[in-house]
XYZ file of C-alpha atoms in Angstrom:
495
model
C 127.977 125.701 167.429
C 130.174 123.622 169.726
C 131.939 126.678 171.092
C 128.764 128.504 172.099
C 128.086 128.486 175.857
C 124.962 126.602 176.749
C 122.064 128.953 177.379
C 119.116 128.241 179.636
C 116.081 129.262 177.600
C 112.765 129.567 179.442
C 109.757 127.772 178.057
C 107.006 130.349 178.308
C 106.085 133.772 176.992
C 102.790 135.607 177.076
C 101.343 137.022 173.869
C 98.546 139.192 172.614
C 97.224 139.759 169.113
C 95.811 142.632 167.115
C 94.171 142.451 163.706
C 93.225 144.897 160.990
C 89.566 144.944 161.981
C 89.786 148.148 164.055
C 88.578 151.347 162.392
C 91.806 153.330 162.526
C 93.984 155.150 160.044
C 97.762 155.450 159.899
C 97.446 159.226 159.629
C 95.950 159.260 163.138
C 99.522 159.169 164.427
C 99.635 162.932 163.989
C 97.557 165.494 162.143
C 100.783 167.211 161.090
C 102.395 164.189 159.450
C 101.656 162.510 156.150
C 102.674 158.995 157.126
C 102.222 157.741 153.601
C 105.103 160.075 152.769
C 107.267 158.468 155.459
C 106.658 155.040 153.999
C 108.071 154.454 150.580
C 108.561 152.056 147.713
C 111.996 150.639 148.412
C 112.440 149.292 144.908
C 111.622 152.470 143.080
C 111.750 155.414 145.465
C 113.661 156.455 148.525
C 111.418 156.738 151.597
C 109.678 160.057 152.237
C 111.302 161.761 149.257
C 109.434 162.593 146.065
C 111.603 161.446 143.187
C 110.574 162.098 139.564
C 111.286 158.608 138.220
C 111.912 155.173 139.676
C 115.568 154.697 140.574
C 115.537 151.260 139.012
C 114.717 152.762 135.622
C 117.983 154.705 135.463
C 121.060 153.087 133.942
C 124.138 152.947 136.135
C 125.776 156.343 136.408
C 122.780 158.289 135.123
C 120.831 158.758 138.338
C 123.159 161.256 140.027
C 120.813 164.146 139.374
C 118.176 162.512 141.593
C 120.039 163.819 144.634
C 118.660 167.300 144.010
C 115.276 166.279 142.646
C 113.147 166.252 145.771
C 110.218 168.275 146.983
C 109.921 168.701 150.742
C 109.427 171.359 153.418
C 111.148 174.683 152.836
C 113.251 174.323 155.972
C 114.466 170.835 155.252
C 117.339 171.087 152.825
C 119.818 173.567 151.406
C 118.988 174.716 147.900
C 122.060 173.077 146.387
C 124.038 170.051 147.474
C 127.071 168.382 146.032
C 128.216 165.026 147.191
C 130.663 162.301 146.335
C 130.304 159.306 148.602
C 133.270 156.999 148.908
C 132.773 153.440 150.067
C 136.157 153.323 151.789
C 137.114 155.043 155.041
C 138.372 158.588 154.706
C 141.130 160.171 156.698
C 139.372 163.522 156.529
C 137.087 164.524 159.343
C 136.877 166.438 162.585
C 139.400 165.834 165.308
C 138.255 165.662 168.922
C 139.137 169.328 169.409
C 137.203 170.291 166.274
C 134.179 168.373 167.536
C 134.379 170.182 170.838
C 134.269 173.544 169.089
C 131.846 173.188 166.198
C 130.208 176.512 165.427
C 130.918 177.803 168.919
C 133.238 180.365 170.565
C 136.406 178.630 171.692
C 135.797 179.621 175.308
C 132.438 177.844 175.516
C 132.725 174.314 174.128
C 135.848 173.033 175.936
C 134.613 174.386 179.266
C 131.312 172.527 179.016
C 132.932 169.294 177.880
C 135.617 169.412 180.555
C 132.997 169.921 183.264
C 130.995 166.967 181.961
C 134.049 164.713 182.013
C 134.955 165.904 185.510
C 131.454 165.029 186.696
C 131.686 161.574 185.095
C 135.020 160.999 186.852
C 133.488 162.026 190.180
C 130.585 159.594 189.704
C 132.775 156.585 188.962
C 136.225 155.276 189.735
C 137.946 154.192 192.917
C 137.398 157.538 194.627
C 133.746 158.285 194.003
C 132.465 161.645 195.111
C 128.745 161.986 194.391
C 128.687 165.319 196.201
C 131.410 166.762 193.962
C 129.656 165.388 190.893
C 126.415 167.087 191.902
C 128.207 170.397 192.527
C 129.728 170.252 189.030
C 126.422 169.335 187.402
C 124.563 172.104 189.241
C 127.217 174.502 187.993
C 126.646 173.252 184.473
C 122.939 173.917 184.862
C 123.762 177.486 185.846
C 126.024 178.021 182.831
C 123.625 176.580 180.233
C 120.632 178.777 179.268
C 117.357 177.446 180.625
C 115.587 178.281 177.355
C 116.820 175.513 175.076
C 115.316 177.176 172.027
C 117.663 180.108 172.601
C 120.695 178.003 173.564
C 123.393 177.000 171.120
C 123.715 173.443 169.860
C 126.677 172.573 172.080
C 124.886 174.041 175.117
C 121.823 171.875 174.458
C 124.021 168.818 174.007
C 125.807 169.531 177.293
C 122.443 170.022 178.993
C 121.187 166.596 177.942
C 124.334 164.889 179.190
C 124.097 166.905 182.414
C 120.558 165.680 183.035
C 121.588 162.108 182.232
C 124.339 162.226 184.863
C 122.012 163.815 187.422
C 119.505 161.028 186.807
C 122.256 158.529 187.625
C 122.993 160.290 190.898
C 119.331 160.271 191.869
C 118.781 156.600 191.006
C 121.796 154.704 189.667
C 119.860 151.493 189.032
C 116.862 152.908 187.173
C 117.272 156.566 186.141
C 113.956 158.323 185.687
C 113.116 159.686 182.268
C 110.109 161.974 181.783
C 107.518 160.691 179.334
C 106.907 162.575 176.094
C 103.447 162.683 174.454
C 103.210 160.221 171.565
C 102.121 162.882 169.097
C 105.202 164.979 169.815
C 107.477 161.958 169.485
C 106.076 161.123 166.070
C 106.390 164.693 164.813
C 110.001 164.830 166.000
C 110.715 161.428 164.467
C 109.378 162.614 161.117
C 111.489 165.763 161.323
C 114.626 163.739 162.066
C 113.719 161.414 159.197
C 113.740 164.409 156.844
C 116.851 166.019 158.343
C 119.213 163.074 158.625
C 119.847 159.690 156.983
C 120.363 158.222 160.460
C 116.716 157.101 160.454
C 116.188 155.907 156.901
C 119.644 154.473 156.131
C 119.224 151.323 158.212
C 115.561 150.826 157.303
C 116.287 151.294 153.602
C 119.138 148.779 153.528
C 117.355 146.167 155.659
C 114.032 146.446 153.834
C 115.617 146.132 150.415
C 117.401 142.955 151.509
C 114.110 141.612 152.912
C 112.222 142.375 149.702
C 114.803 140.528 147.665
C 114.773 137.535 150.033
C 110.985 137.090 150.067
C 110.318 137.696 146.361
C 107.559 135.375 145.172
C 106.472 134.261 148.656
C 102.776 134.165 149.530
C 103.180 134.412 153.313
C 105.841 136.398 155.174
C 106.457 136.432 158.938
C 108.723 139.094 160.494
C 110.071 138.648 164.017
C 111.156 142.094 165.214
C 113.488 142.554 168.188
C 112.592 146.264 168.485
C 109.625 147.565 166.535
C 110.083 151.178 167.707
C 107.579 153.487 166.017
C 106.824 150.940 163.283
C 107.827 153.245 160.444
C 110.153 150.625 158.944
C 107.221 148.289 158.402
C 104.913 150.981 157.039
C 107.508 151.445 154.301
C 107.736 147.717 153.694
C 103.951 147.385 153.494
C 103.776 150.052 150.820
C 106.610 148.389 148.907
C 104.857 145.013 149.032
C 101.633 146.506 147.725
C 103.293 148.406 144.897
C 105.472 145.517 143.714
C 103.299 142.453 144.243
C 101.386 140.874 141.410
C 98.686 139.747 141.284
C 98.283 140.078 145.061
C 100.498 141.074 147.971
C 101.675 138.308 150.298
C 100.155 138.015 153.734
C 102.433 139.829 156.174
C 102.577 138.803 159.827
C 104.693 140.720 162.343
C 105.634 139.470 165.803
C 107.071 142.232 167.990
C 109.266 141.338 170.944
C 108.925 143.436 174.091
C 111.466 143.418 176.906
C 109.156 143.687 179.878
C 109.972 147.348 180.629
C 106.931 149.253 181.860
C 104.909 150.536 178.933
C 106.773 148.543 176.261
C 103.920 146.103 175.653
C 101.253 148.809 175.479
C 103.454 150.865 173.166
C 103.979 147.908 170.847
C 100.244 147.164 170.966
C 99.480 150.697 169.819
C 102.027 150.427 166.992
C 100.395 147.170 165.946
C 96.952 148.743 165.929
C 98.078 151.554 163.687
C 100.063 149.287 161.380
C 96.977 147.072 161.077
C 94.851 150.075 160.172
C 97.394 151.306 157.631
C 97.691 147.850 156.055
C 93.890 147.611 155.783
C 93.719 151.046 154.146
C 96.089 150.009 151.347
C 94.777 146.452 150.956
C 97.731 144.602 152.499
C 96.807 141.311 154.232
C 98.281 141.746 157.701
C 98.314 140.419 161.248
C 100.224 141.489 164.350
C 101.261 139.766 167.544
C 103.312 140.599 170.644
C 105.741 138.227 172.332
C 107.067 139.218 175.744
C 110.455 138.131 176.998
C 110.241 136.264 180.278
C 111.152 137.731 183.680
C 114.852 137.072 183.010
C 114.528 138.950 179.684
C 115.373 135.861 177.673
C 113.814 134.644 174.470
C 112.375 131.209 173.801
C 111.705 130.010 170.242
C 108.710 128.012 171.484
C 106.851 131.293 172.023
C 106.920 132.057 168.290
C 104.262 130.447 166.142
C 105.749 129.610 162.742
C 103.227 128.520 160.118
C 104.267 126.027 157.482
C 104.907 127.767 154.183
C 105.807 131.123 155.760
C 109.061 132.851 154.887
C 110.459 133.876 158.265
C 112.453 137.111 158.557
C 114.226 138.269 161.736
C 114.993 141.959 162.265
C 117.124 143.503 165.039
C 117.401 147.244 165.644
C 119.833 147.684 168.517
C 119.836 151.018 170.359
C 120.772 151.938 173.947
C 117.152 152.516 174.916
C 116.093 149.024 173.789
C 119.216 146.887 174.251
C 118.752 144.638 177.254
C 121.749 142.490 178.027
C 124.232 140.076 176.586
C 122.180 137.145 177.903
C 118.977 138.489 176.356
C 120.541 139.111 172.965
C 122.417 135.803 172.979
C 119.199 133.926 173.723
C 117.470 135.773 170.893
C 120.164 135.095 168.280
C 120.495 131.468 169.329
C 116.719 131.076 169.263
C 116.609 132.655 165.808
C 118.899 129.900 164.521
C 116.455 127.307 165.844
C 113.588 129.023 164.013
C 115.461 128.864 160.688
C 114.788 132.337 159.205
C 115.204 133.102 155.517
C 117.180 136.216 156.409
C 118.258 138.158 159.503
C 118.886 141.908 159.327
C 120.717 143.904 161.992
C 120.760 147.678 162.416
C 123.122 148.769 165.175
C 124.955 151.789 166.492
C 128.649 151.903 165.700
C 131.260 152.513 168.375
C 134.809 153.735 168.085
C 137.423 151.032 167.382
C 136.921 148.329 169.967
C 138.791 148.578 173.239
C 138.179 146.218 176.128
C 135.365 147.576 178.286
C 137.271 146.879 181.478
C 140.103 149.087 180.244
C 137.883 151.954 179.125
C 135.742 152.236 182.207
C 132.747 154.518 182.605
C 134.634 157.731 181.817
C 136.022 156.289 178.571
C 132.599 155.104 177.460
C 131.029 158.382 178.537
C 133.510 160.334 176.399
C 132.784 158.000 173.491
C 129.059 158.787 173.747
C 129.779 162.517 173.994
C 131.834 162.373 170.810
C 129.216 160.263 169.061
C 126.410 162.710 169.782
C 128.651 165.661 168.988
C 128.982 164.225 165.492
C 125.195 163.905 165.212
C 124.722 167.454 166.550
C 127.281 168.777 164.098
C 125.624 167.022 161.157
C 122.245 168.532 162.009
C 123.652 171.994 162.615
C 125.757 171.948 159.452
C 122.840 170.880 157.278
C 120.222 173.114 158.902
C 121.929 176.135 160.460
C 118.815 178.338 160.351
C 116.375 175.809 161.815
C 117.388 175.997 165.474
C 113.912 175.417 166.906
C 113.336 172.391 164.705
C 116.683 170.927 165.760
C 115.912 171.652 169.403
C 112.682 169.645 169.212
C 114.386 166.674 167.571
C 117.208 166.786 170.120
C 114.870 167.053 173.093
C 112.283 164.468 172.066
C 114.327 161.855 170.190
C 118.002 162.229 171.061
C 117.762 163.154 174.753
C 116.224 159.789 175.794
C 118.861 157.960 173.762
C 121.630 159.921 175.456
C 120.183 159.102 178.875
C 119.913 155.415 177.997
C 123.474 155.295 176.641
C 124.893 156.935 179.772
C 122.907 154.628 182.067
C 124.053 151.602 180.089
C 127.705 152.634 180.365
C 127.344 153.247 184.103
C 125.630 149.891 184.637
C 128.624 148.089 183.164
C 131.210 149.582 185.513
C 128.826 149.263 188.456
C 128.691 145.501 188.126
C 125.767 145.358 185.722
C 125.590 142.817 182.940
C 127.595 143.783 179.892
C 125.368 144.654 176.967
C 126.256 143.167 173.637
C 127.611 145.478 170.970
C 128.785 144.780 167.469
C 126.540 141.744 167.566
C 127.436 141.034 163.964
C 130.676 139.596 165.336
C 128.620 136.960 167.113
C 126.702 135.822 164.071
C 129.161 133.331 162.634
C 129.585 131.802 166.093
C 125.874 131.119 166.544
C 125.471 129.666 163.049
C 124.749 132.526 160.631
C 126.728 133.410 157.529
C 127.076 136.659 155.613
C 124.628 137.335 152.776
C 126.012 139.667 150.152
C 124.118 142.912 149.610
C 122.918 143.432 146.065
C 124.506 146.154 143.946
C 121.065 147.777 143.779
C 120.913 147.938 147.573
C 124.338 149.589 147.783
C 123.499 152.060 145.006
C 120.199 152.902 146.687
C 121.964 153.740 149.953
C 124.420 155.984 148.115
C 121.560 157.798 146.389
C 119.905 158.335 149.758
C 122.996 160.104 151.057
C 122.925 162.369 148.028
C 119.837 163.986 149.523
C 121.732 165.164 152.604
C 124.804 167.146 153.563
C 128.010 165.947 151.901
C 129.600 165.150 155.268
C 127.785 161.805 155.281
C 129.602 158.840 153.757
C 129.190 155.080 153.430
C 131.724 152.415 154.375
C 131.360 148.895 153.046
C 133.196 146.769 155.592
C 132.211 143.442 154.122
C 129.909 142.140 151.369
C 126.974 141.989 153.791
C 127.385 145.274 155.691
C 127.092 149.012 155.084
C 128.040 151.620 157.689
C 126.971 155.269 157.814
C 129.461 157.841 159.042
C 129.603 161.583 159.509
C 133.061 162.645 158.341
C 135.385 160.346 160.284
C 132.840 159.248 162.913
C 130.836 156.101 162.252
C 127.227 156.311 163.447
C 125.364 153.121 162.551
C 125.456 150.093 160.305
C 123.129 147.617 158.622
C 124.108 144.024 157.931
C 122.393 140.986 156.431
C 122.793 137.378 157.554
C 121.402 133.972 156.683
C 121.695 130.330 157.606
C 123.792 128.012 155.454
C 121.767 125.541 153.383
C 121.308 122.157 155.029
C 123.692 119.479 153.833
C 122.424 117.328 151.007
C 121.518 113.755 152.109
C 123.524 112.415 149.210
C 126.641 114.188 150.503
C 126.870 111.766 153.421
C 126.538 108.644 151.275
C 129.722 106.690 150.577
C 130.814 106.357 146.975
């Protein structure tokens, strides 16, 4: 801890509370979604998939057939899937040129990508030319079909990056993003959950580690850096109910909000629905919001820790939610002071690290293009006949993430504060140590991938971390951390 720069941590944070007394039901999120199907028993079943028998009841090596034993929507999966998931990096995978041309005529993909890169170069660099950038982006709008449902995958991808760059030109400091109705967001989120392991992989790995860490506890408190739609905790609630005997532990969730307009009200709504869902299944539950201060820093004093509670800290780091290096540093340092039982991190993976100053905006922009090309390719390869479904997921879920990633990259080169990535590399410095993932947790993640296209693979970088990749492109990772046990008083006594 001696090498960590001293952080100035504010001493106040406003909070609000919701309880399970409101007459609401989890299914109110959308009439088209069975949210009990999204949540799942993480010890016996994979989330949102109907498996014939509990995974834990199968001896090692005898559960492979579960990959095909699922009952879901007709459009969701190919009729047959074969998969062999290695836990070491593979040299096979798409090259940059292959990514630029997936399922498209060779004259279309490179042209769109080259225009995007040219626009990014015109926006940044020593010789900025906003006018040239706007001309290029307007030309891109003319090339791409206005009807996204009729456009190809690469055209829709190029359109979303085009709009992200135009938003930067209009307001570089706070690009405007149109709001999407909550019901549509939840439907799209459920569709993505069924189409790709990118949603459930991190939740599955983190929740299993949490369940193992809190086994036997009567009170559990989760401090969540980004609660999102709350689906991760709906799954955990169902797991606690199904596995607890004689009664489930009391679960308390504190959701951090970053002060962005609408974040507190959104978290409040998630808390209301989680409270209603917990009440419907008999799970003792309470919910609270903690707002970061005006400098977007976290103070441990704002978190009420009850004696006898097992504290869990969870971080889901995405471009749309990631604030700044100072904000994240204050949170991780504050988490050490709170003394959690376990800390789980779900984060997006970047290409092999290169100094940000050397890459610049264009380099980071190209990295994001390649990242989302891999996601687009995975969806299109697995569901080639479901274009309209993919278009909805892309527009509602992935478009805002693309816009946030582009704005974040631009903010760095424009003198903005550098956001923290690969925060797992910070953990040892602030006082955490790696907690080894159980063999059950690793096996469970591999079984999850068996339900999807065989282009998805798992890398195990270290005993505490699993990474999800599409062919050669890493997409996200989940890691587990804990604090070392305090030194024994007898250890300091002289012999």
